[in-house]
CSV table of C-alpha atoms and ligand atoms in Angstrom, one decimal:
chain,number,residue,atom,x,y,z
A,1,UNK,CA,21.4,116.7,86.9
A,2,UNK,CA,24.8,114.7,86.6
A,3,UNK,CA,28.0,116.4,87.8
A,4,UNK,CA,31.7,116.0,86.2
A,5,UNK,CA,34.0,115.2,89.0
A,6,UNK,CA,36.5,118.0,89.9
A,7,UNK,CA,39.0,115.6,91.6
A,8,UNK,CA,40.9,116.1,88.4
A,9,UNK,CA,41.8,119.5,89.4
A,10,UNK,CA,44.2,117.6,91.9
A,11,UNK,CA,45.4,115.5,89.2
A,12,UNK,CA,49.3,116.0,89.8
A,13,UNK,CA,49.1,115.0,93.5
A,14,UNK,CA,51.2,112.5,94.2
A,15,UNK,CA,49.2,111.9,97.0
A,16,UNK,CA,45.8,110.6,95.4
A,17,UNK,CA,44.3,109.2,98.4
A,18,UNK,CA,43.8,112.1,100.3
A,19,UNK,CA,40.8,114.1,99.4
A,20,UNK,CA,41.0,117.6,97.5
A,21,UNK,CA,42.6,120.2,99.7
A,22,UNK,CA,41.6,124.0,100.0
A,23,UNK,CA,43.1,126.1,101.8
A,24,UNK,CA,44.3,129.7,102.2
A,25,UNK,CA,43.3,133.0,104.0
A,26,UNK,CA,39.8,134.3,104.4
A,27,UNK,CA,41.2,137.3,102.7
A,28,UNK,CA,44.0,138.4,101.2
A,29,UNK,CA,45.3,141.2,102.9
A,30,UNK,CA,48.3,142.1,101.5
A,31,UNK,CA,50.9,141.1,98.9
A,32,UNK,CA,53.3,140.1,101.4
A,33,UNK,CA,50.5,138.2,103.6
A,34,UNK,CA,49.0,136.3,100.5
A,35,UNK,CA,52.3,135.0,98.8
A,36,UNK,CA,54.0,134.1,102.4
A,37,UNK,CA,50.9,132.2,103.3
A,38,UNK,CA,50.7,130.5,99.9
A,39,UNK,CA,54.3,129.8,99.9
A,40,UNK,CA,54.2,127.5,103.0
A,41,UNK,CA,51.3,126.4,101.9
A,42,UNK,CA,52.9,125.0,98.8
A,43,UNK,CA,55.5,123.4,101.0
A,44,UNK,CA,53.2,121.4,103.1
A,45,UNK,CA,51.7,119.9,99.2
A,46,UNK,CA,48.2,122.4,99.3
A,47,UNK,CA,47.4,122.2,95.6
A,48,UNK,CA,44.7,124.4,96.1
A,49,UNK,CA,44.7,128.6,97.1
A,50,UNK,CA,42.1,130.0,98.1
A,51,UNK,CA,41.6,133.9,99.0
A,52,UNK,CA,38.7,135.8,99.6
A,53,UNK,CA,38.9,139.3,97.4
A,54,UNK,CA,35.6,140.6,97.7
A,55,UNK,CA,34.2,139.8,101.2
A,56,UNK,CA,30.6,139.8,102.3
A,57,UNK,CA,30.2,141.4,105.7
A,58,UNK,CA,27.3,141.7,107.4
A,59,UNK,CA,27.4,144.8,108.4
A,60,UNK,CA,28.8,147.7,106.7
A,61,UNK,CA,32.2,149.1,107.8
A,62,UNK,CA,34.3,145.9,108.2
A,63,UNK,CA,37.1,145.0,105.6
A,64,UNK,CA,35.3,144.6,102.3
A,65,UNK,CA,38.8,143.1,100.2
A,66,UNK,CA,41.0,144.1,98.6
A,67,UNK,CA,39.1,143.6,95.1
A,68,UNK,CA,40.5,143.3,91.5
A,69,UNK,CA,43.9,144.6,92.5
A,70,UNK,CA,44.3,141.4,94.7
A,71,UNK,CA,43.7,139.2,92.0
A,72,UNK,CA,47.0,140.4,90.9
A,73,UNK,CA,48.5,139.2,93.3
A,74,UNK,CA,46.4,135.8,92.8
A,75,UNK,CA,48.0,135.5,89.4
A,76,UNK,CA,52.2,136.1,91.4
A,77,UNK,CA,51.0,133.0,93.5
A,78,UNK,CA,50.3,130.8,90.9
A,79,UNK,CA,53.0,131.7,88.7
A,80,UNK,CA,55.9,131.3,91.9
A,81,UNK,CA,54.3,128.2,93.5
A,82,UNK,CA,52.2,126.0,90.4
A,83,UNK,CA,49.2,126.1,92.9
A,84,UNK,CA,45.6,126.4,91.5
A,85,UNK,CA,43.6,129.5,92.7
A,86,UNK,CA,40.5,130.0,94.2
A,87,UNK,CA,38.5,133.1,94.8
A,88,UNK,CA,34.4,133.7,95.8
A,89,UNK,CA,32.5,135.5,93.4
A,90,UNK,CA,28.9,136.8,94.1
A,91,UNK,CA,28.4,139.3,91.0
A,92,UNK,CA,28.7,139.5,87.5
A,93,UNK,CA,31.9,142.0,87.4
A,94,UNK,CA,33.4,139.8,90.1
A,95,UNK,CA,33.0,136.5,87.4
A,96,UNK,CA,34.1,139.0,84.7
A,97,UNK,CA,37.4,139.7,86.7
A,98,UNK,CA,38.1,136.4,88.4
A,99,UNK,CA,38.1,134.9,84.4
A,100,UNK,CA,40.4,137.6,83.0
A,101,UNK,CA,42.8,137.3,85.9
A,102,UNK,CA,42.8,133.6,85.1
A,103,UNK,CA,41.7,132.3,88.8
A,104,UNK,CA,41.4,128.4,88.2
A,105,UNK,CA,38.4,127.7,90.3
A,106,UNK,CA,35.1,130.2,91.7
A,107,UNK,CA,32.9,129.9,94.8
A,108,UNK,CA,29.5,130.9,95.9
A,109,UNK,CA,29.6,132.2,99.5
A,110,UNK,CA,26.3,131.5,101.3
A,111,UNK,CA,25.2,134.7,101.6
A,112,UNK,CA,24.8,134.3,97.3
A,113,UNK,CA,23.5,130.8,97.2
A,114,UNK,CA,20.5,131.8,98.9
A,115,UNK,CA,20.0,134.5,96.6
A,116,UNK,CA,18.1,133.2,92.8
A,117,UNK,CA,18.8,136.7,91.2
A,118,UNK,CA,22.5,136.5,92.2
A,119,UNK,CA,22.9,133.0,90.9
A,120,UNK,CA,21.3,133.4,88.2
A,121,UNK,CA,23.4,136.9,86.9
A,122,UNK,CA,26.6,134.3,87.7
A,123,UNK,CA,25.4,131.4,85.6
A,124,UNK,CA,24.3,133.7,83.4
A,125,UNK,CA,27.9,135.4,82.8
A,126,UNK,CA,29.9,132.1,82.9
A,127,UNK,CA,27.9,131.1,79.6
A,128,UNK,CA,28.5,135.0,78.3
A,129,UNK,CA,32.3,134.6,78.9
A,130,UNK,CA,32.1,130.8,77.6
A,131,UNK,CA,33.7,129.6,80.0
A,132,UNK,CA,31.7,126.1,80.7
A,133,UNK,CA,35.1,124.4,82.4
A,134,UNK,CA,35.7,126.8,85.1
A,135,UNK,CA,34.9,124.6,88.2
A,136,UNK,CA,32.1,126.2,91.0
A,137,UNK,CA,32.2,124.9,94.1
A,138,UNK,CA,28.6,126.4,95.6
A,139,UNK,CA,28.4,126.6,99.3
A,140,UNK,CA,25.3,125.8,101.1
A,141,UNK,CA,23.0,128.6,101.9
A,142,UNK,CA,23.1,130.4,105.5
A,143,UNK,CA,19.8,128.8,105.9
A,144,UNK,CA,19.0,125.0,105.9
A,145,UNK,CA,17.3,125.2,102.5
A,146,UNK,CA,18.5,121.9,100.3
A,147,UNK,CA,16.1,122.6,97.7
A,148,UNK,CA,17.9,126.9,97.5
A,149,UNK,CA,21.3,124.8,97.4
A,150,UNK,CA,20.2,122.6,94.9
A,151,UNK,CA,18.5,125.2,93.0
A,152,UNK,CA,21.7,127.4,93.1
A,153,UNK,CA,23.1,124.4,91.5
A,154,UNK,CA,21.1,123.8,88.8
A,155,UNK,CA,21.4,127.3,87.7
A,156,UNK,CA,24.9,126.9,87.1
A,157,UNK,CA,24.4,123.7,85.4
A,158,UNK,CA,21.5,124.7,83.0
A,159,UNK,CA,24.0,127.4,82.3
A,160,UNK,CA,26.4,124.8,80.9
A,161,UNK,CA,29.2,124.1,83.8
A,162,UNK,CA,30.5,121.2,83.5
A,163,UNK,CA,32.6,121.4,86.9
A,164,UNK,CA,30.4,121.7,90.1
A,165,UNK,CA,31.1,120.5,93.6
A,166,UNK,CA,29.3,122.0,96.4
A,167,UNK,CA,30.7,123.2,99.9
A,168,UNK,CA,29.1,122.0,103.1
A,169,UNK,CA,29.7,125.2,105.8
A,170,UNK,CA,27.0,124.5,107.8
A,171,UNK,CA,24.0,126.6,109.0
A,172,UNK,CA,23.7,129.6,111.0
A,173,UNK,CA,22.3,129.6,114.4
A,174,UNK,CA,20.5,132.0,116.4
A,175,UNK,CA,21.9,132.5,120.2
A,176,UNK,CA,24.8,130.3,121.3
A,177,UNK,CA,26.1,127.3,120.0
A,178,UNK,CA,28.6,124.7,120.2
A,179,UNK,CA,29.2,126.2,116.3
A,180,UNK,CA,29.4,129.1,114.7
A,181,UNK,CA,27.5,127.3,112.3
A,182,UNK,CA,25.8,124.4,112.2
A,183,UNK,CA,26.7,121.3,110.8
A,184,UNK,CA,23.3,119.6,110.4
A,185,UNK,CA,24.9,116.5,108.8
A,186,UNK,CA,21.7,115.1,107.4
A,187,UNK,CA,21.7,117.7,104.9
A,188,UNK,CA,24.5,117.3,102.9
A,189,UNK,CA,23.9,113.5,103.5
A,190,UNK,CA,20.8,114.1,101.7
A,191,UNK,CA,22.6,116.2,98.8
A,192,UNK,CA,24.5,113.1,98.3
A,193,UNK,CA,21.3,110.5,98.1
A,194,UNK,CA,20.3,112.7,95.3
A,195,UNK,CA,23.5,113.3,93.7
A,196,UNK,CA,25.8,110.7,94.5
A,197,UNK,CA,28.0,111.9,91.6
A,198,UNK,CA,28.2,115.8,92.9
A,199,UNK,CA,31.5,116.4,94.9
A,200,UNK,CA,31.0,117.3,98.4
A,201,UNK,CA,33.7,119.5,100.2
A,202,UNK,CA,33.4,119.9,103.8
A,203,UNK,CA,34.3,123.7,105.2
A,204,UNK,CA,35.0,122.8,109.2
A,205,UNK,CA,36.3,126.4,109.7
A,206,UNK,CA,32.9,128.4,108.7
A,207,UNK,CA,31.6,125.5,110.5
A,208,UNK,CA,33.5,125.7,113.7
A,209,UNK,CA,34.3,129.4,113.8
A,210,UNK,CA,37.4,128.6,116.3
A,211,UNK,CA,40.4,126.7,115.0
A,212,UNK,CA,40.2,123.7,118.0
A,213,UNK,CA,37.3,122.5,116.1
A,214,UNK,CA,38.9,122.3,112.0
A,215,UNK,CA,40.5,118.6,113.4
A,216,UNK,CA,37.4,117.1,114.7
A,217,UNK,CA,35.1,118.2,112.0
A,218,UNK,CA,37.7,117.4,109.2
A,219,UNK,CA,37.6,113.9,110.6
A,220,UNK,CA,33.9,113.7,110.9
A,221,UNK,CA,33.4,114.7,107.0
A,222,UNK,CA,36.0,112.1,105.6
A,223,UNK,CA,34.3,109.2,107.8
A,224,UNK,CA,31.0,109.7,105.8
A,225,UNK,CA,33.0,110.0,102.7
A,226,UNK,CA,33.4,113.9,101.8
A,227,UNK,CA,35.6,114.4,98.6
A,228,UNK,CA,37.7,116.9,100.6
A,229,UNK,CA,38.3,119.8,103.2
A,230,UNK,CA,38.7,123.8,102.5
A,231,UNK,CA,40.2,125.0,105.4
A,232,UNK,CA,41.2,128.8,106.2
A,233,UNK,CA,45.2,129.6,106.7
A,234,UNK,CA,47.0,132.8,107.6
A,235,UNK,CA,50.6,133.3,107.8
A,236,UNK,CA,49.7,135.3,111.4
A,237,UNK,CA,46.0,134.0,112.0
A,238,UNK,CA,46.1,135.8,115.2
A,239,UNK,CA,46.2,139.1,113.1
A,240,UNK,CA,44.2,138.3,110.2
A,241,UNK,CA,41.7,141.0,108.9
A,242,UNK,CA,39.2,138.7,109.0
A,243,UNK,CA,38.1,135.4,110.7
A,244,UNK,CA,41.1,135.4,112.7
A,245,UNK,CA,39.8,132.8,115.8
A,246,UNK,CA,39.2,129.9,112.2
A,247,UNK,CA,42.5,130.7,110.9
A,248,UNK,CA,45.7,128.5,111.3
A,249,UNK,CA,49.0,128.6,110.5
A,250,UNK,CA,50.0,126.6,107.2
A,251,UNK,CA,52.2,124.4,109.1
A,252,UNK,CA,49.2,123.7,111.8
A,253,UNK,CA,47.2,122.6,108.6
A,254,UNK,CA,49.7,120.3,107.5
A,255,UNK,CA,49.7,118.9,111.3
A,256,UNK,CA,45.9,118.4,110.7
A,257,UNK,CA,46.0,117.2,107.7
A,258,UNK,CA,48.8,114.4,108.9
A,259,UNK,CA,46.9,112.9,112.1
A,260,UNK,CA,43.8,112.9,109.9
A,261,UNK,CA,42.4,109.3,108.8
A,262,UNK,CA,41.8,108.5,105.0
A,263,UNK,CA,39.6,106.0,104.5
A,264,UNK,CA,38.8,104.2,101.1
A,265,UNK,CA,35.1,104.0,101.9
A,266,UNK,CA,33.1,105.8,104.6
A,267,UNK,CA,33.9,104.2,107.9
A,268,UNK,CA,30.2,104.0,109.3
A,269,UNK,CA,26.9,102.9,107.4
A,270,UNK,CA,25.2,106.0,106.4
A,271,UNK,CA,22.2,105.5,108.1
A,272,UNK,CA,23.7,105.1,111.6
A,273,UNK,CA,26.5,107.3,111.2
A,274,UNK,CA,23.6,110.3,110.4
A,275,UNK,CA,21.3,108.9,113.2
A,276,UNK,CA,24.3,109.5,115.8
A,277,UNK,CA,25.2,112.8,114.0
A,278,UNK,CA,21.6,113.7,115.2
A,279,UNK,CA,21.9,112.6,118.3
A,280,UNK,CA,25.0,115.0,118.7
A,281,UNK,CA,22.6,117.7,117.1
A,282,UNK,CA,20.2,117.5,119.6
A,283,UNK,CA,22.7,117.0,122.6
A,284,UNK,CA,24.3,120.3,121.4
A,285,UNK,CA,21.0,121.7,121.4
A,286,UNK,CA,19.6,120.8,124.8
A,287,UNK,CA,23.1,122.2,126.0
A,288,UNK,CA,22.0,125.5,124.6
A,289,UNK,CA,18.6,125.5,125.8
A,290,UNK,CA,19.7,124.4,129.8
A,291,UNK,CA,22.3,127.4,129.6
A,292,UNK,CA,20.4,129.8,128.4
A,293,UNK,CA,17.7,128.4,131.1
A,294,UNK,CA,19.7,129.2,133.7
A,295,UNK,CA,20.9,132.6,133.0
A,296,UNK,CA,17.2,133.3,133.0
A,297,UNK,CA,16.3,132.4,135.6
A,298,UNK,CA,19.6,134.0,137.3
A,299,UNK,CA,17.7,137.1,135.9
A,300,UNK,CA,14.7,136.3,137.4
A,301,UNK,CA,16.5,136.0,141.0
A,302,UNK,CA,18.6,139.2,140.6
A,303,UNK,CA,15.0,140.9,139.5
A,304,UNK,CA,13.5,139.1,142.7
A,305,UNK,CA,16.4,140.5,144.9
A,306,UNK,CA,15.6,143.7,143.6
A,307,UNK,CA,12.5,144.3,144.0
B,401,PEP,C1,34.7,132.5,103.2
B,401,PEP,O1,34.9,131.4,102.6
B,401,PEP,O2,35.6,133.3,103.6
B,401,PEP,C2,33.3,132.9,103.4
B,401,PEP,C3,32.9,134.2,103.4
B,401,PEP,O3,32.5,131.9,103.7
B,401,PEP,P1,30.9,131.7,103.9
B,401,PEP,O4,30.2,132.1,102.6
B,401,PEP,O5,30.8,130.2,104.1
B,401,PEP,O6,30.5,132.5,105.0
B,402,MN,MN1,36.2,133.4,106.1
């Protein structure tokens, strides 16, 4: 499996040595909302818009998107600010309207990677719709599965796209956690032993789930040598429909982006940079385990007190 590069899609940015740049709500909400958010976006150089329209909740009754009638307003931000657009598809009539709303670039949310039929119906209706160019960026699954990723990818590629990059969000945890999910480095570190051609984009707000952490994770994923960042803005994060503690303002993305280093090559050798990333791992970890520990055995000493 060899992948094109999609750093052409930034081709036009006069600022080539930074890595690609994502970034846009976790849904658009509202005309007003998506084209204000996009607009300063533009300002601060984002090349790249992304929107969720359709959005996989887990449980039934939360906002589900806007659907097609936001890709509308998909196509109003393109044509008023030149940016590329970005939306999550997870079904065949998703692909089938993305396409004929011209969105530039599709993703897989996790939820789909992990799913073979899913994948499948999408590479399947990218080759009906001939449309071997669009770009996928395919995020990891929720689970720490490289061989689902992988075989997500490979679906898409047998299927003829020519444009795949893949989205490192990290892995979801059970209980508390330092992350909403996490980042188990080693992982996409792998990915990129195995395809050191495949584009790597690291996603430090899925990752995080609270906006302190986008800086520190950003900066973490360009020192071992991620091709770029997609990272969630709202013009009013504090009100956004959805994932409103991961959400910043556009201007606090382009004060990320700015005290961020760029580095030509990764900072750290692999191999000790992912032996410390463990180390982390397992700190975090033992963190978890002591706290939960103790409010056991709190439990136990209210239970005592009570009986
Ligand atoms: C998203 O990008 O808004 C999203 C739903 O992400 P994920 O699939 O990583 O949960
Ligand atoms: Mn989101």
């Amino acid at each position: 499996m060899t992948m094109t590069d999609i750093k052409t899609l930034a081709a036009g940015d006069t600022d080539l040595d930074r890595p690609i740049i994502i970034s846009g709500p976790c849904s658009a909400e509202t005309p007003e909302q998506t084209l204000d958010t996009a607009k300063r976006l533009a300002r601060a150089g984002i090349k790249i818009f992304r929107a969720g329209i359709w959005k996989p909740r887990t449980k039934p009754g939360g906002f589900e998107g806007i659907g097609v009638p936001a890709l509308q307003w998909m196509q109003h931000v393109k044509e008023t600010t030149g940016m590329l657009t970005a939306v999550e598809v997870a079904t065949r009539s998703h692909v089938e309207a993305a396409l004929s709303h011209n969105i530039d670039i599709l993703w897989i949310g996790a939820r789909t990677t992990g799913n073979p039929f899913a994948m499948q119906e999408i590479a399947d209706t990218i080759r009906d719709m001939d449309a071997p160019e669009t770009p996928v960026l395919v995020k990891n699954p929720m689970n720490p599965d490289l061989e689902l990723w992988i075989g997500a990818l490979e679906r898409l590629y047998n299927a003829g796209v020519k444009r795949l990059g893949a989205i490192h969000r990290g892995f979801s945890v059970y209980g508390t956690s330092l992350y909403r999910n996490r980042p188990q480095w080693r992982i996409p570190l792998e990915l990129r032993r195995r395809y050191p051609d495949l584009p790597i984009i690291c996603d430090p707000s899925h990752m995080g789930g609270k906006r302190e952490l986008i800086a520190s994770l950003s900066q973490q994923a360009l020192d071992m040598g991620f091709d770029g960042l997609i990272i969630e803005s709202h013009c009013n994060p504090d009100c956004a429909w959805s994932d409103k503690d991961q959400q910043v303002t556009p201007e606090a993305l382009s004060a990320i982006l700015d005290h961020l280093a760029y580095r030509d090559t990764p900072v750290q050798n692999e191999n000790l940079l992912m032996l410390r990333q463990q180390i982390d791992q397992l700190d975090n970890e033992l963190l978890d385990i002591l706290s939960k520990r103790m409010s056991i055995s709190r439990e136990i000493g209210k239970y005592k007190k009570d009986h």
